[in-house]
Coordinates of C-alpha atoms and ligand atoms in Angstrom, one line a residue:
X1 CA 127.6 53.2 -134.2
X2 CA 127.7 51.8 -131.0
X3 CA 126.0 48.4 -129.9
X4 CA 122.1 48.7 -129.7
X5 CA 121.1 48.6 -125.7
X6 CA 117.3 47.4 -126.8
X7 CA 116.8 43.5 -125.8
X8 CA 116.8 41.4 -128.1
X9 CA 113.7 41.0 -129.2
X10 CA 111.3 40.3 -132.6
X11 CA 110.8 44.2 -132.3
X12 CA 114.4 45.3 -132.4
X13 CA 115.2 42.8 -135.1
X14 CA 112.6 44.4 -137.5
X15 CA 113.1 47.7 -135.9
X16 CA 112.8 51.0 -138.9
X17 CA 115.3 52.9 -137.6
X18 CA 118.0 51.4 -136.3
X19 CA 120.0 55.5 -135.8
X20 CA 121.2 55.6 -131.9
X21 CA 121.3 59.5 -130.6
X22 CA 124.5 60.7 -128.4
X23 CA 124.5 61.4 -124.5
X24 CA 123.8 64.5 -123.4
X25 CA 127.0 66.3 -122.7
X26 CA 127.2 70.3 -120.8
X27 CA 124.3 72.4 -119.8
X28 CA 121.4 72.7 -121.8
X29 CA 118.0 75.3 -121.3
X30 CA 114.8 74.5 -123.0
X31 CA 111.0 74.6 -121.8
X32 CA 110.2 71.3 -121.3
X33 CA 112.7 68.2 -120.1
X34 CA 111.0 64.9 -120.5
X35 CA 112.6 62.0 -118.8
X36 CA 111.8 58.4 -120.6
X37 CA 111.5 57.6 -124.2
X38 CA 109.1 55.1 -124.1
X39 CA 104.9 56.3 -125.2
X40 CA 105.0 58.4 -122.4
X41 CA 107.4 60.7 -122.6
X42 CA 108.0 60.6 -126.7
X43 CA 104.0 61.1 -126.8
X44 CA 104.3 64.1 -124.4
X45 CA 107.4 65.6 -126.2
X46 CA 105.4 65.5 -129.7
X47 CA 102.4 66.6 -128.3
X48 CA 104.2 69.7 -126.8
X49 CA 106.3 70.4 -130.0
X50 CA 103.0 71.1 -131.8
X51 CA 102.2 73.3 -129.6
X52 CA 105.1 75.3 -129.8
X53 CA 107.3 74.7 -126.8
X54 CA 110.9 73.8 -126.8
X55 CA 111.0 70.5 -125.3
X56 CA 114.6 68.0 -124.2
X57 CA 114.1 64.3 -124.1
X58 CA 116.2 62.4 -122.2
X59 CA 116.3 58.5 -122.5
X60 CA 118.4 56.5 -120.1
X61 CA 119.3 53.6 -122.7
X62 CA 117.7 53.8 -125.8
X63 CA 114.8 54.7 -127.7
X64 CA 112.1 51.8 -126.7
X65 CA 114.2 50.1 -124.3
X66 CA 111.0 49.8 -121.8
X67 CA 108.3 48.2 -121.8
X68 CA 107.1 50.5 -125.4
X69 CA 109.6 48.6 -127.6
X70 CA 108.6 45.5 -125.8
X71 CA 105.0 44.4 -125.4
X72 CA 102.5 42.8 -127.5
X73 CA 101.3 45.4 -129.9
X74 CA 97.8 45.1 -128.8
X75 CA 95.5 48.4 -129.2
X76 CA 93.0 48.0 -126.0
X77 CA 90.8 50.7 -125.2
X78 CA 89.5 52.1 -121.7
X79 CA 92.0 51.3 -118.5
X80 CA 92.9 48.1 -116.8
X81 CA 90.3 49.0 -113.8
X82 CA 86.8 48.5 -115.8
X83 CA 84.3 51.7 -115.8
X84 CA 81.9 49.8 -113.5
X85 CA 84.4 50.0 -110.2
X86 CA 85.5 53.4 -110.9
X87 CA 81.5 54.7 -110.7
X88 CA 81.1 52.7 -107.0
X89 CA 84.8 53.7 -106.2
X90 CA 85.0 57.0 -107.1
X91 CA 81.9 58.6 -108.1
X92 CA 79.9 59.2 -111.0
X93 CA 81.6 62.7 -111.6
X94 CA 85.1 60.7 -112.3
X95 CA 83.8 58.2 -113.6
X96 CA 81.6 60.1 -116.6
X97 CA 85.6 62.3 -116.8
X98 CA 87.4 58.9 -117.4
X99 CA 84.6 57.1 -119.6
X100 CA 84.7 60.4 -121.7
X101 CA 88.5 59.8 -122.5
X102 CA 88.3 56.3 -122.5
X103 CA 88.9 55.5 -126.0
X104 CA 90.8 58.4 -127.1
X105 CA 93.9 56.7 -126.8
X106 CA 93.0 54.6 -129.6
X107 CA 92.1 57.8 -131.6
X108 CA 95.3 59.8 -131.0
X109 CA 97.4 56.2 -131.8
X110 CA 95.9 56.5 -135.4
X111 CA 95.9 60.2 -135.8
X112 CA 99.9 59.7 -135.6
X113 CA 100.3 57.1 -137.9
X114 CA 97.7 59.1 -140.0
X115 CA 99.4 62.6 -139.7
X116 CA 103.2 61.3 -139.8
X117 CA 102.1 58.4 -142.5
X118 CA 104.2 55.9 -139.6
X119 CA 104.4 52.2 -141.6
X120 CA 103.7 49.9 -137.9
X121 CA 102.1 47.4 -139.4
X122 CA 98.5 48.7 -138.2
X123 CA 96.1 45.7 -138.3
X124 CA 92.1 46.1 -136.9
X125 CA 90.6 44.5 -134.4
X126 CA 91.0 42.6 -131.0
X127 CA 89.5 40.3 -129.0
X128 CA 88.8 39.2 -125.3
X129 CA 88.4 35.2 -124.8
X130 CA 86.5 33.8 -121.6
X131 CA 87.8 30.7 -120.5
X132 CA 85.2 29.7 -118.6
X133 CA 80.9 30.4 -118.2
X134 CA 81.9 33.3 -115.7
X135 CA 84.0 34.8 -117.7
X136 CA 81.7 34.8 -120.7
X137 CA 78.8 36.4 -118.3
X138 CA 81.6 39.0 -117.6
X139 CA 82.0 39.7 -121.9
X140 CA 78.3 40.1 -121.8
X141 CA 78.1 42.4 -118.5
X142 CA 81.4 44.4 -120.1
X143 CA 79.6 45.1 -123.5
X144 CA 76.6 46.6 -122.2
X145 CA 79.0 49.0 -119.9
X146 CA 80.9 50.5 -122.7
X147 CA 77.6 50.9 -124.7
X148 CA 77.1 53.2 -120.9
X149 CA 79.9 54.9 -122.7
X150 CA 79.2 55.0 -126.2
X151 CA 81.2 52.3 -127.8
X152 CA 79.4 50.5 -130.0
X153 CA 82.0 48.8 -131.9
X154 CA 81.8 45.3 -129.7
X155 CA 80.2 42.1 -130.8
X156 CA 79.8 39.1 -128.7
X157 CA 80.3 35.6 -130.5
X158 CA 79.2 32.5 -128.2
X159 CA 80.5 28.7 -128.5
X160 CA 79.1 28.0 -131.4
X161 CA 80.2 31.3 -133.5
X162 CA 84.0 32.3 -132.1
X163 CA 85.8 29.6 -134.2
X164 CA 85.5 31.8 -137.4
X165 CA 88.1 34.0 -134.9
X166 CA 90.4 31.9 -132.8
X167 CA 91.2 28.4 -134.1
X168 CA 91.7 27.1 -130.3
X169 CA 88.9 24.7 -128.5
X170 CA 89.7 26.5 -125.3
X171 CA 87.1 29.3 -125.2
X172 CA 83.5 29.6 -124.3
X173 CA 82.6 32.8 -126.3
X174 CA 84.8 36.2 -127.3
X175 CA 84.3 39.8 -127.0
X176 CA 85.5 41.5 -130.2
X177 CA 86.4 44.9 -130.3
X178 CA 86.2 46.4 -134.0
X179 CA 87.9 49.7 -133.3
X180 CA 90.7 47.9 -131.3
X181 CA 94.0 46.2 -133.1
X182 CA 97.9 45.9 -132.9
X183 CA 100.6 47.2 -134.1
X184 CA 104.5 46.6 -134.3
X185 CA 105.0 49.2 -131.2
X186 CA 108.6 50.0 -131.9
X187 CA 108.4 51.1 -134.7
X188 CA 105.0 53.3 -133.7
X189 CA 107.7 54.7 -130.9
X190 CA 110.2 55.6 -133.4
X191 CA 107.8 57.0 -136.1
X192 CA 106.6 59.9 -133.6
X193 CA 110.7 60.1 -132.5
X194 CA 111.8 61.1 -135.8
X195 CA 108.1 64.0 -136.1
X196 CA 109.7 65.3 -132.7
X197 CA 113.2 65.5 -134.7
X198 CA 111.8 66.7 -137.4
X199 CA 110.1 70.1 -135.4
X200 CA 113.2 70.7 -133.5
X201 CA 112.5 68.1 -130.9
X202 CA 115.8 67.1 -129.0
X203 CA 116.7 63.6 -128.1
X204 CA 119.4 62.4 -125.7
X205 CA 119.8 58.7 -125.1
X206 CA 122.0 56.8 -122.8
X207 CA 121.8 60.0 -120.5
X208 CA 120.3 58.0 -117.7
X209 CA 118.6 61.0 -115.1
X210 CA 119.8 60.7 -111.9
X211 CA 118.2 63.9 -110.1
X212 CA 115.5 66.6 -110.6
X213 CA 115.2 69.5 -108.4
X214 CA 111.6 71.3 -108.8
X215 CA 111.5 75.3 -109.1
X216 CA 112.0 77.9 -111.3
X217 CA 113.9 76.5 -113.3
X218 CA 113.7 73.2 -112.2
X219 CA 117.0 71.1 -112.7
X220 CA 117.5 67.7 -114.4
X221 CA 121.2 66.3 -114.0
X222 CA 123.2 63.1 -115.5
X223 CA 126.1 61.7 -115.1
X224 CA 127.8 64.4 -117.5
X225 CA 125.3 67.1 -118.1
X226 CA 122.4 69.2 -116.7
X227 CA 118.9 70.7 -118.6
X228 CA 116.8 73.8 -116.6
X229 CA 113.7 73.6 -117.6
X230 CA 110.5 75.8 -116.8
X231 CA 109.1 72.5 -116.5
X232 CA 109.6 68.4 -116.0
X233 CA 108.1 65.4 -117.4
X234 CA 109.1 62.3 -115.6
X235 CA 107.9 59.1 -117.8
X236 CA 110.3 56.2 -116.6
X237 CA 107.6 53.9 -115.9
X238 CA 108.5 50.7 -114.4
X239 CA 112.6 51.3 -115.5
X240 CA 112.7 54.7 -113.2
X241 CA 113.4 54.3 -109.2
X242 CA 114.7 57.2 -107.3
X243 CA 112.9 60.1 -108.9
X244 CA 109.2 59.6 -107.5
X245 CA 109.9 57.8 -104.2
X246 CA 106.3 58.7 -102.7
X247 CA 104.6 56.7 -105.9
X248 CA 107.3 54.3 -105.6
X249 CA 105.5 53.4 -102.3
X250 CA 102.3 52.8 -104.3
X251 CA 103.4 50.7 -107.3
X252 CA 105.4 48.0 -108.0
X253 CA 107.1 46.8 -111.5
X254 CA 105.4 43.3 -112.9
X255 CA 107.2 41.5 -115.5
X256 CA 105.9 39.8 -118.5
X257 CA 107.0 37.4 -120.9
X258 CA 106.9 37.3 -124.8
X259 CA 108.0 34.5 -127.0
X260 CA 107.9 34.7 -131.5
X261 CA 107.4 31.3 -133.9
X262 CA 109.2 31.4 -136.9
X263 CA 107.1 32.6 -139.9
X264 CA 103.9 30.7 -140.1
X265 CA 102.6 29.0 -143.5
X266 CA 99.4 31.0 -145.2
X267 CA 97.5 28.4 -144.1
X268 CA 98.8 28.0 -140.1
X269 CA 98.0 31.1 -139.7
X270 CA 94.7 31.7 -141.2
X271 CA 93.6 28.3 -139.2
X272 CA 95.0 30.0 -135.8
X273 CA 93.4 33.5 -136.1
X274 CA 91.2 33.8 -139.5
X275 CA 90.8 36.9 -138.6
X276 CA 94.7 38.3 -138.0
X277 CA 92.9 40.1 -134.9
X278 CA 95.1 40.6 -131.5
X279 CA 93.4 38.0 -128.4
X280 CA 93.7 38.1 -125.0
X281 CA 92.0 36.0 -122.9
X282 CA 89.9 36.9 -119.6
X283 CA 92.1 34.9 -116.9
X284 CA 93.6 37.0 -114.0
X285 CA 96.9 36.1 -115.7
X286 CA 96.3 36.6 -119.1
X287 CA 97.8 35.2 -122.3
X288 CA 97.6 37.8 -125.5
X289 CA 98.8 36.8 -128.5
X290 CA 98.7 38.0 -132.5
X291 CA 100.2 37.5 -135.7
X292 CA 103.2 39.8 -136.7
X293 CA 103.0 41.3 -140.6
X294 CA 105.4 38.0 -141.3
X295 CA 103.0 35.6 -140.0
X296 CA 104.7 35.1 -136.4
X297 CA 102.6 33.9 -133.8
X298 CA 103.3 36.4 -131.3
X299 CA 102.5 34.9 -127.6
X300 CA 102.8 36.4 -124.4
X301 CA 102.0 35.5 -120.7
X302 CA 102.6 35.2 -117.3
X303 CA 103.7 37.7 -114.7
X304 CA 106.2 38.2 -112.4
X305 CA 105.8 40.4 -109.5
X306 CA 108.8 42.5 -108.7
X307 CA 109.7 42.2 -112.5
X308 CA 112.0 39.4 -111.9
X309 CA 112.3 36.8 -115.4
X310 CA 111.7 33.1 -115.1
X311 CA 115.1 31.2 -116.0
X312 CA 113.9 30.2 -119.2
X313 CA 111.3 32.5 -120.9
X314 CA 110.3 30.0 -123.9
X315 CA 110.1 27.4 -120.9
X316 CA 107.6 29.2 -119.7
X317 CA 105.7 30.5 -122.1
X318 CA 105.6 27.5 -124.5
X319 CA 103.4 25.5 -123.1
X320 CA 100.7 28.3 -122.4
X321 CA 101.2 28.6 -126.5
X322 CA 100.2 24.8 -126.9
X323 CA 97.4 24.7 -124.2
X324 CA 95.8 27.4 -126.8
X325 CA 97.0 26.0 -130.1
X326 CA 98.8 21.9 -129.9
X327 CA 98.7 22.2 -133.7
X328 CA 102.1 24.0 -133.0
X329 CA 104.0 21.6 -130.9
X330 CA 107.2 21.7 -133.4
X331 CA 107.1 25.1 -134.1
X332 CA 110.5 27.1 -133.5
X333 CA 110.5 29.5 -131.2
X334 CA 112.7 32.6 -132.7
X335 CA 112.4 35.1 -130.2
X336 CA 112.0 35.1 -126.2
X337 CA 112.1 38.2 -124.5
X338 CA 110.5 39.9 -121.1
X339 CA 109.5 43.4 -119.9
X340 CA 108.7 45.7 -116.8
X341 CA 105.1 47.1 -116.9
X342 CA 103.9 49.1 -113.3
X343 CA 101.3 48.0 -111.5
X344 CA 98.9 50.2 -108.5
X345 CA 96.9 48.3 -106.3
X346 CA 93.5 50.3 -107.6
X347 CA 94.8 49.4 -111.4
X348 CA 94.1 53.4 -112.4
X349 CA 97.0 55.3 -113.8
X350 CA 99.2 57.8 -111.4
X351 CA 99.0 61.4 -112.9
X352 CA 100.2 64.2 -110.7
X353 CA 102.9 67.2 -110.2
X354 CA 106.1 67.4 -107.4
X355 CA 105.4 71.3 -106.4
X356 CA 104.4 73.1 -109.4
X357 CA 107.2 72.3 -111.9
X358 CA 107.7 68.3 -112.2
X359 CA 104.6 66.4 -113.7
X360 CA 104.4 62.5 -114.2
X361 CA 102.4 60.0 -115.4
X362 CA 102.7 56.4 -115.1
X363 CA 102.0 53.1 -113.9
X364 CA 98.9 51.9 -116.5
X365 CA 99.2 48.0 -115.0
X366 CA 99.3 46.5 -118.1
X367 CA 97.3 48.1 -120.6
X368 CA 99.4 51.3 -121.3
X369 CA 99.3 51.2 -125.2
X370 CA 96.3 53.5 -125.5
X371 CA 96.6 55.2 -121.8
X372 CA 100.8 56.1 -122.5
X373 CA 99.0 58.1 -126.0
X374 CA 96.4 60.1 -123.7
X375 CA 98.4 60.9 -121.1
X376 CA 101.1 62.4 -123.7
X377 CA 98.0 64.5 -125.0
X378 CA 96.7 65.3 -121.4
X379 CA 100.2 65.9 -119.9
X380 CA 100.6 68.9 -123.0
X381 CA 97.1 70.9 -122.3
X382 CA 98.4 70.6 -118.6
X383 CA 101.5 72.3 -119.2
X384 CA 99.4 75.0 -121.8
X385 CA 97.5 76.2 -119.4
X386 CA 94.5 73.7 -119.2
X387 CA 94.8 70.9 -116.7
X388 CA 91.4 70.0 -116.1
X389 CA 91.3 67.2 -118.0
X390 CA 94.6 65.8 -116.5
X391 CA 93.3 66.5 -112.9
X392 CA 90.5 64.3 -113.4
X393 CA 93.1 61.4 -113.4
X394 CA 95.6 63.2 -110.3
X395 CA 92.3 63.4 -108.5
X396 CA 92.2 60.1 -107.8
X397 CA 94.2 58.5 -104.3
X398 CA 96.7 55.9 -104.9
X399 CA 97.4 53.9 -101.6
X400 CA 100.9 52.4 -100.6
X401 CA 101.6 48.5 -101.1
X402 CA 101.0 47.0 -97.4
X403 CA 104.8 46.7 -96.3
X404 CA 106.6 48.5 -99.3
X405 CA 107.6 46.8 -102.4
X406 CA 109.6 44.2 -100.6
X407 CA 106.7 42.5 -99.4
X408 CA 104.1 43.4 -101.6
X409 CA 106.3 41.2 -104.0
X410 CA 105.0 37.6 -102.4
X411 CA 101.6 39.5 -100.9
X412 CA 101.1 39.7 -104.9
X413 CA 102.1 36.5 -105.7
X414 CA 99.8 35.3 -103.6
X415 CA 96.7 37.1 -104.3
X416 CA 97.6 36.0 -107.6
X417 CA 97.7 32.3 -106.8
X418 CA 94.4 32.7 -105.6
X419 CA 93.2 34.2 -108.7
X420 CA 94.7 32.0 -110.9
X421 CA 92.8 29.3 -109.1
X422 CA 89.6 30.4 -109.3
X423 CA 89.9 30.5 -113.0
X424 CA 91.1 27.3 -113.5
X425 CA 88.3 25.9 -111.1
X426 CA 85.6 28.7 -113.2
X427 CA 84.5 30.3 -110.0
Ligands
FAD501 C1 105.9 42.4 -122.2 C2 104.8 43.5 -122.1 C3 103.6 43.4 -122.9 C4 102.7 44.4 -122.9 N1 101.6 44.3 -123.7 C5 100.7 45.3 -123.8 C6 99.7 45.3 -124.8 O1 99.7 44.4 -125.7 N2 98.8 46.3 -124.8 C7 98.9 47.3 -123.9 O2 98.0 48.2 -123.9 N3 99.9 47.4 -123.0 C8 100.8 46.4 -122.9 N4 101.8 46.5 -122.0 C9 102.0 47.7 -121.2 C10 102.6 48.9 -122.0 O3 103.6 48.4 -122.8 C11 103.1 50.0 -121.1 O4 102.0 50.4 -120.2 C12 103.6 51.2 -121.8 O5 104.4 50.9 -122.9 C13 104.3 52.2 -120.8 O6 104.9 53.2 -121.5 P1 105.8 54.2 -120.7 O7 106.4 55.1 -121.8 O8 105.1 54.8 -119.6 O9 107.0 53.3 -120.1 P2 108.2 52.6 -120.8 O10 107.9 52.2 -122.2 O11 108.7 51.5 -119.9 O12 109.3 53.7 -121.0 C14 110.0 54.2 -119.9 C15 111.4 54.7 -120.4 O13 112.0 55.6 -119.4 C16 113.3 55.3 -119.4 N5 113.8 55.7 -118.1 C17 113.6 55.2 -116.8 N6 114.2 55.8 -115.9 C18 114.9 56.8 -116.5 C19 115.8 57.8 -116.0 N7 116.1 58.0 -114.7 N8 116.4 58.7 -116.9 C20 116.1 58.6 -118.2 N9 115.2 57.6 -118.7 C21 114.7 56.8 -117.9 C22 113.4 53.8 -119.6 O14 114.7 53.4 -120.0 C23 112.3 53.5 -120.6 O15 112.8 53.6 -121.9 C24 102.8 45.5 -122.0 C25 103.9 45.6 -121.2 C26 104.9 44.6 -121.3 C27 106.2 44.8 -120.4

């Protein structure tokens, strides 16, 4: 077997299935080609092998290598653009088609583990922390949205209450979430990989795709082989350039940063998070953190635009660990790793087609566990026939980053800066 091509990472070390598939090699025909094996595209190809089509999935490194494998496990319903500014940006008609679908996500993620009995260390529950009285006006403001909406499941805990949740001084109320939680995300990944095997489903990986020409068939070529399709699913994410250059033009890749304590004492970790619920806080830059099923204070933060890493990750993660928790101060840091997420400027998922033969989906800026599970669901009733529910999502205008993504790099940092401010300060 060869060497694995996943970062190293708390999730590749505990990963289920460690099995690596071979490159594709020759000409292959099938129904459906789907490029990216991250929730995207391995959620698409399942999703389509249930319904009977013959579907190719090609993965440039491996299994996971994207930001899937990589990010914080955390189970967050609805989209990264809150209900509120969709109705005043786009109307109450796309707003009641979103807020419908909002919390599916979470539904289909548990239907799979249900269905395919997939051991990710499921735990419920998460949480949003306000940092400030603003923020904690904003919990209040958010809860009585998604009761708009018909979630119910959220209960508000002020400064006198949240401490029976996070053990850290640095709040002034939470948000929590009871049909929310997190997850060990690689292995969710590779649970629904091996129900796509098991119906037939093909997988290719380190078959990187280096061209797609739309028609009838539409052609999908690597290095050393080709797959005509009737149709193309193009799921790359923040890891794909070349294939979508218009969206390229309206997204850019962001990088985060994850760091893993060694295994916590029983009593560590019940004092940090009594609970064992997922957090993240309410700051433009967020910290998330949780604890893994061995007791791991999982902690991530900061973003990079462009999806460039800091020189040392722990350096800069660490402290944001002991702002929240300075209990920890000589814990050992096991793992440090970072990944590419894909931002838009309006924060709303890109769904659409190239001609009538290429669809994509994409670019969830930062909360794509739950989105990556609908748009695999959505992106299979499109291609059976019924695409009303995935036009509700292409319906909605993505514009291009003012001067490219060469200069919406340190536009972004910017804007960020500024943001980042203003929560420190509590504006
Ligand atoms: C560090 C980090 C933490 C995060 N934490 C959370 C969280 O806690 N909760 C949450 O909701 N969201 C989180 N996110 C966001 C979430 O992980 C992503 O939105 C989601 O996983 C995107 O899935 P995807 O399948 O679209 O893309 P990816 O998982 O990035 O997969 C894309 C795949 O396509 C492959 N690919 C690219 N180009 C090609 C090509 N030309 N040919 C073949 N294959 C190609 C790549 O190798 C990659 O494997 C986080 C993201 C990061 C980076």
């Amino acid at each position: 077997m060869s060497a694995s091509r996943l970062p190293l990472s708390y999730y590749a070390a505990t990963a289920s299935d460690a099995s690596q598939r071979a490159p594709l090699k020759g000409a292959l025909d099938c129904d459906v080609c789907v490029v990216g094996g991250g929730f995207t595209g391995v959620s698409t190809a399942l999703h389509l092998i249930e319904r009977g089509f013959d579907v190719v999935l090609l993965e440039a490194e491996q299994l996971g290598f994207g930001a899937s494998g990589r990010n914080g496990g955390q189970i967050v319903n609805s989209y990264s653009r809150d209900m509120d500014v969709i109705e005043a940006r786009y109307g109450a008609e796309t707003a009641r088609a979103l807020g419908s679908m909002a919390f599916e996500g979470n539904r289909i993620i548990r239907e799979r583990i249900t269905r395919y009995a997939i051991d990710c260390d499921l735990k419920e529950g998460n949480l949003f922390a306000a940092c400030t009285e603003r923020q904690w006006q904003g919990l209040k403001a958010h809860q009585a949205l998604w009761a708009r909406y018909g979630h119910a499941e959220l209960e508000l805990l002020g400064r006198d209450a949240y401490r029976r949740e996070v053990g850290s001084k640095r709040y002034t109320g939470v948000l929590i979430d009871h049909s929310g939680g997190h997850l060990h995300p690689l292995n969710l990944l590779l649970g629904q990989v091996l129900a796509f095997e098991a119906q037939g489903g093909r997988v290719f990986e380190g078959s990187p795709v280096i061209s797609v020409t739309p028609g009838e068939p539409a052609c999908v070529r690597t290095e050393r082989g080709e797959v005509r399709a009737s149709k193309v699913v193009l799921a790359g994410n923040a890891y794909m350039s070349g294939l979508l250059p218009d969206m390229e033009r309206r997204s850019m890749p962001a990088s985060t940063q994850i760091i893993t304590t060694e295994p916590l004492t029983d009593a560590q970790a019940r004092a940090l998070l009594p609970t064992d619920r997922a957090v993240e806080d309410c700051n433009y830059l967020l910290d998330y953190y949780r604890l893994t099923a061995d007791q791991r204070l999982l902690y991530g933060g900061g973003v990079s635009y462009g999806g460039q890493d800091p020189n040392s990750i722990e350096g800069a993660i660490r402290p944001k660990l002991l702002t929240t928790f300075p209990e920890l101060s000589d814990v050992r840091i096991d793992y440090a790793w970072s990944g590419n997420f894909l931002l838009t400027l309006n924060r709303l998922p890109q769904f659409g087609r190239v001609e009538t033969s290429v669809y994509y989906a994409q670019g969830y800026s930062g909360h794509g566990v739950t989105c990556s599970h609908l748009a695999g669901c959505l992106m299979a009733e499109a291609l059976a026939g019924d695409g009303s529910r995935f036009d509700a999502f292409a319906g909605i205008a993505h514009r291009r980053l003012p001067g490219g993504r060469t200069f919406s790099v340190p536009l972004s940092a910017l804007g960020a800066w500024y943001y980042q401010l203003r929560d420190r300060l509590g504006w």
